[in-house]
Amino acid sequence: VKAQTTTGLTVTLSNLVAGKVVELWVTNLAGTGQTFTHGVSATNSTTNSTTYSIPATSSIVARYVCFDGTLANTMCSIVHS
């Protein structure tokens, strides 16, 4: 999935399937940092956070991995470029 934002972005996962991977590429088009709210524990600069600040005019790739079909066992890994 590819998305662009100037006002932040909130992702809500549904229909989770064990073993499924979903990748999301988000580009911040704003001149200021914007918050990406992913709602699950993440591995990034703020471990266990449910949000990530995307710097101005930058992009991130968020990779969701669902381990057992529940949100409680879904992980989000974020790479900033």
PDB file of C-alpha atoms in Angstrom:
ATOM      1  CA  VAL A   1       0.000   0.000   0.000  1.00  0.00           C
ATOM      2  CA  LYS A   2       1.289   3.494  -0.804  1.00  0.00           C
ATOM      3  CA  ALA A   3       0.037   6.645   0.922  1.00  0.00           C
ATOM      4  CA  GLN A   4       0.943  10.322   1.025  1.00  0.00           C
ATOM      5  CA  THR A   5       0.049  12.685   3.863  1.00  0.00           C
ATOM      6  CA  THR A   6       0.261  16.306   4.945  1.00  0.00           C
ATOM      7  CA  THR A   7      -1.803  15.865   8.120  1.00  0.00           C
ATOM      8  CA  GLY A   8      -0.597  12.609   9.678  1.00  0.00           C
ATOM      9  CA  LEU A   9      -1.953   9.120   9.176  1.00  0.00           C
ATOM     10  CA  THR A  10      -3.637   6.498  11.348  1.00  0.00           C
ATOM     11  CA  VAL A  11      -3.703   2.844  10.255  1.00  0.00           C
ATOM     12  CA  THR A  12      -6.317   0.429  11.564  1.00  0.00           C
ATOM     13  CA  LEU A  13      -5.763  -3.248  10.779  1.00  0.00           C
ATOM     14  CA  SER A  14      -8.643  -5.674  10.270  1.00  0.00           C
ATOM     15  CA  ASN A  15      -9.192  -9.212   8.961  1.00  0.00           C
ATOM     16  CA  LEU A  16      -5.857 -10.346  10.378  1.00  0.00           C
ATOM     17  CA  VAL A  17      -4.458 -13.622   9.055  1.00  0.00           C
ATOM     18  CA  ALA A  18      -1.675 -15.578  10.751  1.00  0.00           C
ATOM     19  CA  GLY A  19       1.561 -15.315   8.784  1.00  0.00           C
ATOM     20  CA  LYS A  20       0.347 -12.482   6.581  1.00  0.00           C
ATOM     21  CA  VAL A  21       2.690  -9.546   5.887  1.00  0.00           C
ATOM     22  CA  VAL A  22       1.422  -6.103   4.885  1.00  0.00           C
ATOM     23  CA  GLU A  23       3.791  -3.347   3.762  1.00  0.00           C
ATOM     24  CA  LEU A  24       2.906   0.337   3.728  1.00  0.00           C
ATOM     25  CA  TRP A  25       4.973   3.112   2.165  1.00  0.00           C
ATOM     26  CA  VAL A  26       4.100   6.550   3.574  1.00  0.00           C
ATOM     27  CA  THR A  27       5.491   9.825   2.243  1.00  0.00           C
ATOM     28  CA  ASN A  28       5.131  12.982   4.323  1.00  0.00           C
ATOM     29  CA  LEU A  29       4.485  15.852   1.914  1.00  0.00           C
ATOM     30  CA  ALA A  30       4.213  18.448   4.698  1.00  0.00           C
ATOM     31  CA  GLY A  31       6.945  20.916   5.535  1.00  0.00           C
ATOM     32  CA  THR A  32       6.816  19.730   9.156  1.00  0.00           C
ATOM     33  CA  GLY A  33       6.957  16.367  10.897  1.00  0.00           C
ATOM     34  CA  GLN A  34       3.749  14.324  10.888  1.00  0.00           C
ATOM     35  CA  THR A  35       2.655  11.478  13.143  1.00  0.00           C
ATOM     36  CA  PHE A  36       2.090   7.992  11.764  1.00  0.00           C
ATOM     37  CA  THR A  37      -0.095   6.032  14.193  1.00  0.00           C
ATOM     38  CA  HIS A  38       0.216   2.306  13.568  1.00  0.00           C
ATOM     39  CA  GLY A  39      -1.448   1.018  16.741  1.00  0.00           C
ATOM     40  CA  VAL A  40       0.781  -2.007  17.448  1.00  0.00           C
ATOM     41  CA  SER A  41       4.140  -2.484  19.153  1.00  0.00           C
ATOM     42  CA  ALA A  42       6.913  -1.369  16.835  1.00  0.00           C
ATOM     43  CA  THR A  43      10.609  -1.866  16.390  1.00  0.00           C
ATOM     44  CA  ASN A  44      11.977   1.553  15.539  1.00  0.00           C
ATOM     45  CA  SER A  45      13.706   4.412  17.323  1.00  0.00           C
ATOM     46  CA  THR A  46      11.055   4.260  20.078  1.00  0.00           C
ATOM     47  CA  THR A  47      10.601   0.586  20.905  1.00  0.00           C
ATOM     48  CA  ASN A  48       7.056  -0.422  21.914  1.00  0.00           C
ATOM     49  CA  SER A  49       5.608   2.885  20.753  1.00  0.00           C
ATOM     50  CA  THR A  50       2.350   2.917  18.777  1.00  0.00           C
ATOM     51  CA  THR A  51       3.312   6.053  16.832  1.00  0.00           C
ATOM     52  CA  TYR A  52       6.210   7.261  14.725  1.00  0.00           C
ATOM     53  CA  SER A  53       7.075  10.829  13.726  1.00  0.00           C
ATOM     54  CA  ILE A  54       7.836  11.160  10.017  1.00  0.00           C
ATOM     55  CA  PRO A  55      10.189  14.115   9.420  1.00  0.00           C
ATOM     56  CA  ALA A  56       9.253  16.747   6.840  1.00  0.00           C
ATOM     57  CA  THR A  57       9.342  15.551   3.211  1.00  0.00           C
ATOM     58  CA  SER A  58      10.549  12.068   4.232  1.00  0.00           C
ATOM     59  CA  SER A  59       9.234   8.555   3.665  1.00  0.00           C
ATOM     60  CA  ILE A  60       8.859   5.457   5.812  1.00  0.00           C
ATOM     61  CA  VAL A  61       8.100   1.826   5.095  1.00  0.00           C
ATOM     62  CA  ALA A  62       5.995   0.092   7.737  1.00  0.00           C
ATOM     63  CA  ARG A  63       5.953  -3.693   7.624  1.00  0.00           C
ATOM     64  CA  TYR A  64       3.248  -5.476   9.607  1.00  0.00           C
ATOM     65  CA  VAL A  65       3.599  -9.170  10.467  1.00  0.00           C
ATOM     66  CA  CYS A  66       0.703 -11.047  12.071  1.00  0.00           C
ATOM     67  CA  PHE A  67       1.760 -14.126  14.029  1.00  0.00           C
ATOM     68  CA  ASP A  68      -1.535 -15.702  15.104  1.00  0.00           C
ATOM     69  CA  GLY A  69      -4.405 -13.745  13.550  1.00  0.00           C
ATOM     70  CA  THR A  70      -4.788 -11.278  16.443  1.00  0.00           C
ATOM     71  CA  LEU A  71      -3.797  -7.634  16.778  1.00  0.00           C
ATOM     72  CA  ALA A  72      -2.111  -8.415  20.099  1.00  0.00           C
ATOM     73  CA  ASN A  73       0.404 -10.602  18.250  1.00  0.00           C
ATOM     74  CA  THR A  74       1.031  -8.334  15.279  1.00  0.00           C
ATOM     75  CA  MET A  75       4.286  -6.432  14.967  1.00  0.00           C
ATOM     76  CA  CYS A  76       5.182  -3.333  12.988  1.00  0.00           C
ATOM     77  CA  SER A  77       8.739  -2.663  11.847  1.00  0.00           C
ATOM     78  CA  ILE A  78       9.488   0.822  10.493  1.00  0.00           C
ATOM     79  CA  VAL A  79      12.318   1.878   8.181  1.00  0.00           C
ATOM     80  CA  HIS A  80      12.865   5.609   7.627  1.00  0.00           C
ATOM     81  CA  SER A  81      14.483   6.973   4.501  1.00  0.00           C
TER      82      SER A  81
END
